PDB file of C-alpha atoms and ligand atoms in Angstrom:
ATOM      1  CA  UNK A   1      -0.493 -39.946  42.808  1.00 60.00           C
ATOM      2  CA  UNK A   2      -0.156 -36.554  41.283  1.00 71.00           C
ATOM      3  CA  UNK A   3       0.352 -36.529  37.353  1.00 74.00           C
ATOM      4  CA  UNK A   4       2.063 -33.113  36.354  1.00 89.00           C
ATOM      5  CA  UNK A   5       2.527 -32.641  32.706  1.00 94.00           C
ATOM      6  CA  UNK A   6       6.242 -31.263  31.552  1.00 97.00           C
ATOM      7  CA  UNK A   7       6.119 -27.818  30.906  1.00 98.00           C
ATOM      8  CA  UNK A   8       8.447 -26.492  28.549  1.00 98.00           C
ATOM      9  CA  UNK A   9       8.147 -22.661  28.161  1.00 98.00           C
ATOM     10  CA  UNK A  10      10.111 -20.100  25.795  1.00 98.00           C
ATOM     11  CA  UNK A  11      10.792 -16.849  27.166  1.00 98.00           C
ATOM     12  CA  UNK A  12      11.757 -15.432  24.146  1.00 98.00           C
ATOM     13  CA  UNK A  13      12.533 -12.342  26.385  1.00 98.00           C
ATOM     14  CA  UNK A  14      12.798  -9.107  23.918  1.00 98.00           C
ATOM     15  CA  UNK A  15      13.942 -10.620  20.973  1.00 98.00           C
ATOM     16  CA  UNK A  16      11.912 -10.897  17.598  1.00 98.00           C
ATOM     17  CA  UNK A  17      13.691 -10.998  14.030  1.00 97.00           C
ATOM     18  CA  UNK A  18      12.510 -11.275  10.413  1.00 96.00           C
ATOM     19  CA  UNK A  19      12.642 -15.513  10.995  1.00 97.00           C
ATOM     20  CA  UNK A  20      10.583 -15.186  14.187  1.00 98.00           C
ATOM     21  CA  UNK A  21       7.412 -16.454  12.692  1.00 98.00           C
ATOM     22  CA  UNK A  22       9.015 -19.163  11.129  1.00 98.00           C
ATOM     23  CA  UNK A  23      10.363 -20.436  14.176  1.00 98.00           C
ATOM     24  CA  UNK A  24       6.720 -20.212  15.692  1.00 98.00           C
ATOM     25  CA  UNK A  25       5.779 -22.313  13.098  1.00 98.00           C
ATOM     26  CA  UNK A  26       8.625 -25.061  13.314  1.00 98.00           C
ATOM     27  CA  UNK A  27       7.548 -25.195  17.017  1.00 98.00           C
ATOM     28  CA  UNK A  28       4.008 -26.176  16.068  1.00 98.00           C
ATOM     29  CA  UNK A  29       4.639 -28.042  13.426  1.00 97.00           C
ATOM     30  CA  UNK A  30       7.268 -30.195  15.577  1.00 97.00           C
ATOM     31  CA  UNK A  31       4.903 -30.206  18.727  1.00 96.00           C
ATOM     32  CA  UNK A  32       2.642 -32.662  17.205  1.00 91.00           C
ATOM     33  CA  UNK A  33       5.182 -35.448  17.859  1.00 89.00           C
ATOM     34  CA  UNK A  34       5.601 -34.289  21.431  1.00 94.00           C
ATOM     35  CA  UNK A  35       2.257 -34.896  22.963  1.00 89.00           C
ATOM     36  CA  UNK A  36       3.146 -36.093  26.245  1.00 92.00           C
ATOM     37  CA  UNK A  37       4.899 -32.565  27.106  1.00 97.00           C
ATOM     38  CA  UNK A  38       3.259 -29.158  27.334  1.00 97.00           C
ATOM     39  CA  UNK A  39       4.869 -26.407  25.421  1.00 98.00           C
ATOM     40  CA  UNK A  40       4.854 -22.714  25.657  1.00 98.00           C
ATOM     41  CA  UNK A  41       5.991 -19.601  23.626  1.00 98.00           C
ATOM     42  CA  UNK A  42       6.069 -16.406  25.392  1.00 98.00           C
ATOM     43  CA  UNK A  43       6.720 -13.425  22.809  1.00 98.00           C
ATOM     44  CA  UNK A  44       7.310  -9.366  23.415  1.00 98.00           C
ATOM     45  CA  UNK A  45       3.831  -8.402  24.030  1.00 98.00           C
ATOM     46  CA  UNK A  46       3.587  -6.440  20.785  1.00 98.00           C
ATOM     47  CA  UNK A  47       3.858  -9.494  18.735  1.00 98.00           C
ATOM     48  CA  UNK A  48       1.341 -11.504  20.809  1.00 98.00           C
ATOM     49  CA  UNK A  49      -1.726 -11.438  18.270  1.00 98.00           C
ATOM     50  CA  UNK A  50       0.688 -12.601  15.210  1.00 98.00           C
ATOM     51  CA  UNK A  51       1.595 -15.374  17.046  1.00 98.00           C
ATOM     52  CA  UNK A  52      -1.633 -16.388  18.700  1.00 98.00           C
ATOM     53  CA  UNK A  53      -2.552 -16.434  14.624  1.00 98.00           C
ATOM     54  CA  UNK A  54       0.111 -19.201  14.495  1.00 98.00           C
ATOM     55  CA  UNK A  55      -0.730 -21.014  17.038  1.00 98.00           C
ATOM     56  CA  UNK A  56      -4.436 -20.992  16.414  1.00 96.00           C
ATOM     57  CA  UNK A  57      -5.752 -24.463  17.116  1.00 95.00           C
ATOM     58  CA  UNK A  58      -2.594 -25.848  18.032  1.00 96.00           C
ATOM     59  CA  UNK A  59      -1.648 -27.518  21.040  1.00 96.00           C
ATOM     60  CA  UNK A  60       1.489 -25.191  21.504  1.00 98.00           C
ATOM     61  CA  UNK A  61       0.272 -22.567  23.831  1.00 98.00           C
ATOM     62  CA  UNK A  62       0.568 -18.782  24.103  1.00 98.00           C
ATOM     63  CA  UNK A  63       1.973 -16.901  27.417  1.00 98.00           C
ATOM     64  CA  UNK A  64       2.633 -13.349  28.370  1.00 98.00           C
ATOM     65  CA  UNK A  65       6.125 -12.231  29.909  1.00 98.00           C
ATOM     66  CA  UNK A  66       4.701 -10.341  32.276  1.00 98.00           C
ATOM     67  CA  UNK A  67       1.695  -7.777  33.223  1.00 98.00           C
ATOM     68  CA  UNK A  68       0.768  -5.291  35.226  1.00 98.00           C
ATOM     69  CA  UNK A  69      -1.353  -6.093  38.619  1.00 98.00           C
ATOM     70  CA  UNK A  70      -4.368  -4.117  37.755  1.00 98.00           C
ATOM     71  CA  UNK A  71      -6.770  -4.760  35.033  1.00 97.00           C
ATOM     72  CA  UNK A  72      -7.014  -1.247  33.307  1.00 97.00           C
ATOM     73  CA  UNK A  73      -6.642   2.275  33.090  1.00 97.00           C
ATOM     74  CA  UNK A  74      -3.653   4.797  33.284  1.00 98.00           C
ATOM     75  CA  UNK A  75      -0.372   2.761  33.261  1.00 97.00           C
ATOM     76  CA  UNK A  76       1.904   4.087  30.308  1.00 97.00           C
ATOM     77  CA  UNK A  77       3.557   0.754  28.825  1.00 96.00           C
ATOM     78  CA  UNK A  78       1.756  -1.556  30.641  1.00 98.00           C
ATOM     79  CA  UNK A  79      -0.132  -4.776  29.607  1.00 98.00           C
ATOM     80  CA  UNK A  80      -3.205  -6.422  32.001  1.00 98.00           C
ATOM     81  CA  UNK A  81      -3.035 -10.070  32.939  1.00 98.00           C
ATOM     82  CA  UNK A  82      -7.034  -9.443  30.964  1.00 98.00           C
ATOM     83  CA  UNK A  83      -5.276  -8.473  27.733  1.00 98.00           C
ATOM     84  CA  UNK A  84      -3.339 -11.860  27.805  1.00 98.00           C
ATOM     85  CA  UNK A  85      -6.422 -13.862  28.202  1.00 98.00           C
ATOM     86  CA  UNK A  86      -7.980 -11.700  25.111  1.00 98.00           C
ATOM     87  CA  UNK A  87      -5.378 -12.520  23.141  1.00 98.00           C
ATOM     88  CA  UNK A  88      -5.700 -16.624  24.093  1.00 98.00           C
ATOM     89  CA  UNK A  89      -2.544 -16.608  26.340  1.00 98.00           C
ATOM     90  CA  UNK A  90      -2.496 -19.582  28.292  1.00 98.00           C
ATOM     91  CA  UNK A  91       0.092 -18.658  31.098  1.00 98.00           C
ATOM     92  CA  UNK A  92       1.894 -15.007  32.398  1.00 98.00           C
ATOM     93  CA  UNK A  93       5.587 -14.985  33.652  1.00 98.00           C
ATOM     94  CA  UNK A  94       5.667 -12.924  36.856  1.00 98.00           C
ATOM     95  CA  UNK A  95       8.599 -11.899  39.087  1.00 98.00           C
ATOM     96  CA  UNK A  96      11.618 -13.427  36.464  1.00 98.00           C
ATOM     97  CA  UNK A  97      14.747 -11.878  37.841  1.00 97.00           C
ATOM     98  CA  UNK A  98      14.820  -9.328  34.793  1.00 98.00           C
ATOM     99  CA  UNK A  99      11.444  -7.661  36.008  1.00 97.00           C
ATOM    100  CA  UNK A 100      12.894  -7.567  39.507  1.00 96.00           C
ATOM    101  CA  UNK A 101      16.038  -6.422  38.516  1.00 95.00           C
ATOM    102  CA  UNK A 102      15.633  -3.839  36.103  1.00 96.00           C
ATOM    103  CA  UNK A 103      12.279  -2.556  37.303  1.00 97.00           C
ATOM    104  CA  UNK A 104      12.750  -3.042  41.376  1.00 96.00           C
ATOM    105  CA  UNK A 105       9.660  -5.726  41.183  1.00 97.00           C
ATOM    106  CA  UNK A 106       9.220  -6.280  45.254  1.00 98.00           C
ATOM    107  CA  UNK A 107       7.819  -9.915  46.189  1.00 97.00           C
ATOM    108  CA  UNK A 108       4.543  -8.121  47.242  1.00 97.00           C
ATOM    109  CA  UNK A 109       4.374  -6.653  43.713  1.00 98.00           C
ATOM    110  CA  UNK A 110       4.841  -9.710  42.490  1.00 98.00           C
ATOM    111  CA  UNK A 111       2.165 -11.579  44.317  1.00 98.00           C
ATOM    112  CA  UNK A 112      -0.232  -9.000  43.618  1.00 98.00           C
ATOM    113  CA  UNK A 113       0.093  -9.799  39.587  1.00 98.00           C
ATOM    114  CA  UNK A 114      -0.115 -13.371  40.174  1.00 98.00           C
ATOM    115  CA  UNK A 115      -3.329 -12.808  41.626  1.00 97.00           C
ATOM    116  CA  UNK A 116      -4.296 -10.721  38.642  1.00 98.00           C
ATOM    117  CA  UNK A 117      -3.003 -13.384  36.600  1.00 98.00           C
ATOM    118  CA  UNK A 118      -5.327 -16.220  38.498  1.00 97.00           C
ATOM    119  CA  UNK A 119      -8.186 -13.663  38.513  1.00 97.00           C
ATOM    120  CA  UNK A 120      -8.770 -13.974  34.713  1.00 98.00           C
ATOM    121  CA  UNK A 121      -8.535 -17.773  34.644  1.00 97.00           C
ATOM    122  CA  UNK A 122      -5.177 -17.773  33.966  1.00 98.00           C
ATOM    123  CA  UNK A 123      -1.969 -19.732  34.689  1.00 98.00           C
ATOM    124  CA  UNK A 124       0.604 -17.554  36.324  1.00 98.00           C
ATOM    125  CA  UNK A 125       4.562 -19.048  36.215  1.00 98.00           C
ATOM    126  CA  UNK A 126       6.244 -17.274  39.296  1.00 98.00           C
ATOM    127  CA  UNK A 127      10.191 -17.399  39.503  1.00 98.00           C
ATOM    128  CA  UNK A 128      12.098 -17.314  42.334  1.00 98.00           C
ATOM    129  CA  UNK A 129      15.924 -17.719  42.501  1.00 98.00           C
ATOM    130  CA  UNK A 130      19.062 -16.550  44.683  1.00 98.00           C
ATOM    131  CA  UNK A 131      21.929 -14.482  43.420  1.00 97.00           C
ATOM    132  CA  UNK A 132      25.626 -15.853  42.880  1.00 96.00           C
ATOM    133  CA  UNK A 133      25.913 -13.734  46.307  1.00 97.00           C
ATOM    134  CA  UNK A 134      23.550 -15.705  47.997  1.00 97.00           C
ATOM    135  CA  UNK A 135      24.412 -18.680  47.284  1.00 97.00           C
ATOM    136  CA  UNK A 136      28.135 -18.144  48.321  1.00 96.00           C
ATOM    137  CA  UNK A 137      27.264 -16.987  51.263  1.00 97.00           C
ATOM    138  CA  UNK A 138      24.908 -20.269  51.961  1.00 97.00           C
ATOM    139  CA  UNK A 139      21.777 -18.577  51.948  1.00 98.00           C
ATOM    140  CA  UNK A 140      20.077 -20.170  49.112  1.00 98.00           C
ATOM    141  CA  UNK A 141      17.179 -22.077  50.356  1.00 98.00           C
ATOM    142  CA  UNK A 142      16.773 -18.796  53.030  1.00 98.00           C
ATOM    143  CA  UNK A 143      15.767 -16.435  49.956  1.00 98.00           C
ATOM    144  CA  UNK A 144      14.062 -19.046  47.867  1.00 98.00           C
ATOM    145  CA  UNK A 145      12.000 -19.219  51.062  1.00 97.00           C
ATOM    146  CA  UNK A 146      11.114 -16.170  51.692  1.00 97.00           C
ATOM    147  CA  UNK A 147      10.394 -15.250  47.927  1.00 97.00           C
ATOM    148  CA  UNK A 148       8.217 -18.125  48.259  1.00 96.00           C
ATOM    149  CA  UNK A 149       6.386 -17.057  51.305  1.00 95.00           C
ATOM    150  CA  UNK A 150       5.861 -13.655  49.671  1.00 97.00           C
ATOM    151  CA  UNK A 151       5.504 -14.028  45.820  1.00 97.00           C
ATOM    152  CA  UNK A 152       3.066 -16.842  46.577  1.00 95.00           C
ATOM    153  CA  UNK A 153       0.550 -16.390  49.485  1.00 90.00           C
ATOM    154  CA  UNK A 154      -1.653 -18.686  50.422  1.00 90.00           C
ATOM    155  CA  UNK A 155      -4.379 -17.073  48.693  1.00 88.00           C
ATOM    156  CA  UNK A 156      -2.989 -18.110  45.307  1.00 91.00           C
ATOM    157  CA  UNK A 157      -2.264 -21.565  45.950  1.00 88.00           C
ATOM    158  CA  UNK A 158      -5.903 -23.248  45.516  1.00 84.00           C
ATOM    159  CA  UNK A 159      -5.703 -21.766  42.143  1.00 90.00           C
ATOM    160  CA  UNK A 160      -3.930 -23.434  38.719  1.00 93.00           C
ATOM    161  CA  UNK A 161       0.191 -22.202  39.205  1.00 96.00           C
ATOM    162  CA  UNK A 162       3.701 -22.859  38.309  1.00 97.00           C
ATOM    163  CA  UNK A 163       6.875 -21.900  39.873  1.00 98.00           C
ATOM    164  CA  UNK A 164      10.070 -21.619  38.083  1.00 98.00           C
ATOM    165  CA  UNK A 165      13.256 -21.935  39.940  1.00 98.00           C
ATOM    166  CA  UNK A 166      15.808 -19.537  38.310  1.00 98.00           C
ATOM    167  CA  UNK A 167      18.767 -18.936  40.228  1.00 98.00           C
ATOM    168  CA  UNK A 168      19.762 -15.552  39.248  1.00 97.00           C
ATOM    169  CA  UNK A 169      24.001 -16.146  37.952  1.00 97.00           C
ATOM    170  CA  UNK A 170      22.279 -19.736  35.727  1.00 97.00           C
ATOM    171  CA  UNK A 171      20.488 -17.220  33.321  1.00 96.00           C
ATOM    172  CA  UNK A 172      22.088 -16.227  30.045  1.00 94.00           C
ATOM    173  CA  UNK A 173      25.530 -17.794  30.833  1.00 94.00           C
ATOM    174  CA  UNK A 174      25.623 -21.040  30.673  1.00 93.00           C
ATOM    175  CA  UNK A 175      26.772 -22.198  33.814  1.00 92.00           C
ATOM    176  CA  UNK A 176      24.015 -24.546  35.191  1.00 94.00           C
ATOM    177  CA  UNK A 177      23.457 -25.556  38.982  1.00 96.00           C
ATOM    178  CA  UNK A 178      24.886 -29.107  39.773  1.00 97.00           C
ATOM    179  CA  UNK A 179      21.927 -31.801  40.007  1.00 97.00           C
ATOM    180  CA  UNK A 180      21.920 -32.130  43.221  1.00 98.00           C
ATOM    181  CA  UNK A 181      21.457 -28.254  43.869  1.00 98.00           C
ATOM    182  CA  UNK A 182      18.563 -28.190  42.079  1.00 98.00           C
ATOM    183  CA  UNK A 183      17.525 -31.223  43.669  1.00 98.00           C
ATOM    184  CA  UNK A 184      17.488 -29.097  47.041  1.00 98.00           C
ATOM    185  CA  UNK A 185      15.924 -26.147  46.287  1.00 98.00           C
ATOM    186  CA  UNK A 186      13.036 -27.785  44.178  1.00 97.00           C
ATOM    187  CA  UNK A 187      12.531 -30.429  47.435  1.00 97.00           C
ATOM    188  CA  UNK A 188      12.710 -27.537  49.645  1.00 97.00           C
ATOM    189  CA  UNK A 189      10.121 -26.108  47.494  1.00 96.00           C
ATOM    190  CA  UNK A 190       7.849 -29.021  47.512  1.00 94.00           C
ATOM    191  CA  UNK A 191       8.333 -29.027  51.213  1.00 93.00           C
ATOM    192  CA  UNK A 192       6.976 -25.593  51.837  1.00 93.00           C
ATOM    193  CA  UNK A 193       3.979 -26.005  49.359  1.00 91.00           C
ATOM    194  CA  UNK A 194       2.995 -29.189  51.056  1.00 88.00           C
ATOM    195  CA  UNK A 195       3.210 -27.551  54.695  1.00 87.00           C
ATOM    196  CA  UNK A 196       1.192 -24.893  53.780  1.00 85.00           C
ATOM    197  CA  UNK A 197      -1.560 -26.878  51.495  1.00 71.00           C
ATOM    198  CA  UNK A 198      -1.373 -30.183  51.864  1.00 63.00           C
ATOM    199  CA  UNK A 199      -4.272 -30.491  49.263  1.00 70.00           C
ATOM    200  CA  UNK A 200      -3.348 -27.930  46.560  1.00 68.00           C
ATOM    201  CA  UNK A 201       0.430 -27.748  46.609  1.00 69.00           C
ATOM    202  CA  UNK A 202       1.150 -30.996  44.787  1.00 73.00           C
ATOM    203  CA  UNK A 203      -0.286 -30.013  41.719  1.00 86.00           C
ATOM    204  CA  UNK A 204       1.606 -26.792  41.258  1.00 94.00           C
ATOM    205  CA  UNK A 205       4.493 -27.550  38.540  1.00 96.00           C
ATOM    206  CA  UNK A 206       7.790 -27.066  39.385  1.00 97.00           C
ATOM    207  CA  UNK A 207       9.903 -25.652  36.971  1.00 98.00           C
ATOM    208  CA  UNK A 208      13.579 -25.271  36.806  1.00 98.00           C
ATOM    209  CA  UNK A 209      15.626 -21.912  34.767  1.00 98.00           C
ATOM    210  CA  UNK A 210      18.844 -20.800  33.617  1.00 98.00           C
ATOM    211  CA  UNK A 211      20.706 -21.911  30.489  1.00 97.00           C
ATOM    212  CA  UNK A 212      18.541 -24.611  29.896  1.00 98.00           C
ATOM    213  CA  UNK A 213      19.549 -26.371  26.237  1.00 98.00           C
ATOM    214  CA  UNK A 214      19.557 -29.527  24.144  1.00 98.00           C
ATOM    215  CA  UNK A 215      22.991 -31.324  25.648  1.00 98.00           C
ATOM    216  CA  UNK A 216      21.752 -30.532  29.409  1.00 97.00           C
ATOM    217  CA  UNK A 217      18.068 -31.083  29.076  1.00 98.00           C
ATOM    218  CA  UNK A 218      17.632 -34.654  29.504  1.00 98.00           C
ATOM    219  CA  UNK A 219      19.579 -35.040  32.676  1.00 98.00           C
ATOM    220  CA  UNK A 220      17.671 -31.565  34.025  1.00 98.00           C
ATOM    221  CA  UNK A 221      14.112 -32.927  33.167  1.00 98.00           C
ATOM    222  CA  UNK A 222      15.345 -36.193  34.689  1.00 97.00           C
ATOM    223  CA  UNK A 223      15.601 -34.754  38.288  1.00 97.00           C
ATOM    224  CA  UNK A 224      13.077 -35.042  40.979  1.00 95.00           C
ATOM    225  CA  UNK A 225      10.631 -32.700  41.813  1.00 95.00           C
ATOM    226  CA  UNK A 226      11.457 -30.947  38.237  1.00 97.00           C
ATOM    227  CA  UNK A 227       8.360 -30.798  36.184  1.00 97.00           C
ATOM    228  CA  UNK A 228       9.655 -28.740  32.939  1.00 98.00           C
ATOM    229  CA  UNK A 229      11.744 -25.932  32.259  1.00 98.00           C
ATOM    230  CA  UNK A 230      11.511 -22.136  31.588  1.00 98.00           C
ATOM    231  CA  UNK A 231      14.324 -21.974  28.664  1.00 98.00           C
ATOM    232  CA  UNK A 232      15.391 -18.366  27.500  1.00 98.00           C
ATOM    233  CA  UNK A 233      18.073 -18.300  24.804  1.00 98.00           C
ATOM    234  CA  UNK A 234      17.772 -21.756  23.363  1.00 98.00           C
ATOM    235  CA  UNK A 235      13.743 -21.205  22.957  1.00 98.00           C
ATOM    236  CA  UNK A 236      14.395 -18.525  19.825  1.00 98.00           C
ATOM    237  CA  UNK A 237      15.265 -21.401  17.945  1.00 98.00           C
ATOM    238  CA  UNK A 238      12.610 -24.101  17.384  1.00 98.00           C
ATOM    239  CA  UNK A 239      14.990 -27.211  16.444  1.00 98.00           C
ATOM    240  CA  UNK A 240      17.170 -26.177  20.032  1.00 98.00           C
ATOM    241  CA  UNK A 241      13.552 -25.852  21.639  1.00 98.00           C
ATOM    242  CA  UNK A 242      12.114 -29.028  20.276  1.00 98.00           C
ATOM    243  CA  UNK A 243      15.063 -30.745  21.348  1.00 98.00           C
ATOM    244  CA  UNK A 244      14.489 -29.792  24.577  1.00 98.00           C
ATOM    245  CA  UNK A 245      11.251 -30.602  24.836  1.00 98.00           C
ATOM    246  CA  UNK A 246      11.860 -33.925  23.331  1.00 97.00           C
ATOM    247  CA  UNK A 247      14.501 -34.856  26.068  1.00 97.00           C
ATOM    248  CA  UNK A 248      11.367 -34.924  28.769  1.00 96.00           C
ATOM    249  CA  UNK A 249      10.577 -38.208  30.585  1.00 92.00           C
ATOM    250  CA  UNK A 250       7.369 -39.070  28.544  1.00 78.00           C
TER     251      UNK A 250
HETATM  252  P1  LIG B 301      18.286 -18.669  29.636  1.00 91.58           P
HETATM  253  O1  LIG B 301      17.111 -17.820  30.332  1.00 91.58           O
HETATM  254  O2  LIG B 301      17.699 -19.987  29.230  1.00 91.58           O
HETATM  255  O3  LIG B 301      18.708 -17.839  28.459  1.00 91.58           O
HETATM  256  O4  LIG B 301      19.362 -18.835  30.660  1.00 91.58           O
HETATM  257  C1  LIG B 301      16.197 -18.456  31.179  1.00 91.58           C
HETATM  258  C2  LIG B 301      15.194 -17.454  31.685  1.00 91.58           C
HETATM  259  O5  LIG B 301      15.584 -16.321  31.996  1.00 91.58           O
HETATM  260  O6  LIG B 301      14.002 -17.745  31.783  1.00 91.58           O
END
């Protein structure tokens, strides 16, 4: 049997405030009673290197929000999957909704910094997830499929990966799916990993997004087929986060 440790990222998104480091270190100071769970802290890339200082030799890890798909050179504002490893990021977020929203992130583009991510010995957490549009119109596990089948070729499966299911109208306000909608699209997504590699697919983490917080995290975590969480707004603060984390089946 498979053993996939919770993974309980912060996407702290681009927020930072005087009490930031603070909170960085409540999370690793509080971490040490949660070592059955995996935790994460994701900051604006400008602040990575003061918090890799507080995390140094911690168990909490660091992770990028997202890079570009090539490893250098002229890309004005851009940060390389190899810059997160230099700083002693663990994991990358690639393809969240934001990146695909506000800067037209295709699947293929997506894909392509996955691969980056992978290519430096990193973790990359790719998010999929179908709009309030989609899912009204009963398309749901149609788009999660195809993102799927395009954010995540085969060629980045026999490598260490998460996904994160984040449907798009869950993140930032508060309304959650029902259980057993999540409970479809993560078995859907187990299905399609396991057709395509039966031997690599079952240790890929599933993850699930949107509005994640202390009074829903227990019955979330609790659901099949859902191996952490990616949490946005209740990650800037480390009791909500630790809360969270401490709601995992352990
Ligand atoms: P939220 O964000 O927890 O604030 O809904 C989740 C995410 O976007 O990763």
């Amino acid at each position: 049997m498979t053993v996939r440790k919770i993974l309980i990222a912060g996407n702290w998104k681009m927020n930072w405030g005087p009490g930031s480091v603070a909170e960085v270190d409540l999370v690793r100071r509080g971490a040490d009673d949660l070592s059955g769970v995996e935790l994460s802290i994701h900051p604006p890339a400008v602040f990575a290197c003061k918090v890799a200082e507080r995390l140094a030799g911690s168990a909490v890890r660091l992770g990028g929000q997202d890079c570009h798909w090539e490893p250098s050179g002229a890309r004005t504002g851009d940060v390389s999957a190899g810059m997160w490893a230099e700083v002693g990021a663990a994991f990358v977020i690639v393809g969240h909704s934001e990146r695909r929203a506000d800067h037209g992130e295709s699947n293929a583009v997506v894909a392509a910094k996955a691969a980056s991510v992978q290519a430096v010995g990193l973790t990359p957490i790719v998010c999929v997830g179908e709009t309030l549009a989609e899912r009204q119109d009963g398309r749901t596990l149609e788009v999660i499929g195809r993102q799927l089948d395009e954010s995540v070729p085969d060629s980045i499966l026999n490598q260490p990966l998460v996904l994160a299911y984040e449907p798009v109208w869950a993140i930032g306000s508060g309304l959650t799916p029902t259980p057993q909608q999540i409970i479809d699209v993560h078995a859907s997504m187990r299905a399609a990993l396991a057709g395509r590699a039966a031997d690599l697919g079952p240790g890929v983490r599933l993850l699930y997004g949107g509005s994640v917080k202390p009074s829903n995290a227990a019955e979330l975590l609790a659901l099949p087929e859902v191996n952490g969480a990616l949490v946005g707004g209740a990650s800037l603060k480390a009791a909500d986060f630790l809360a969270i984390a401490a709601a995992a089946p352990m």
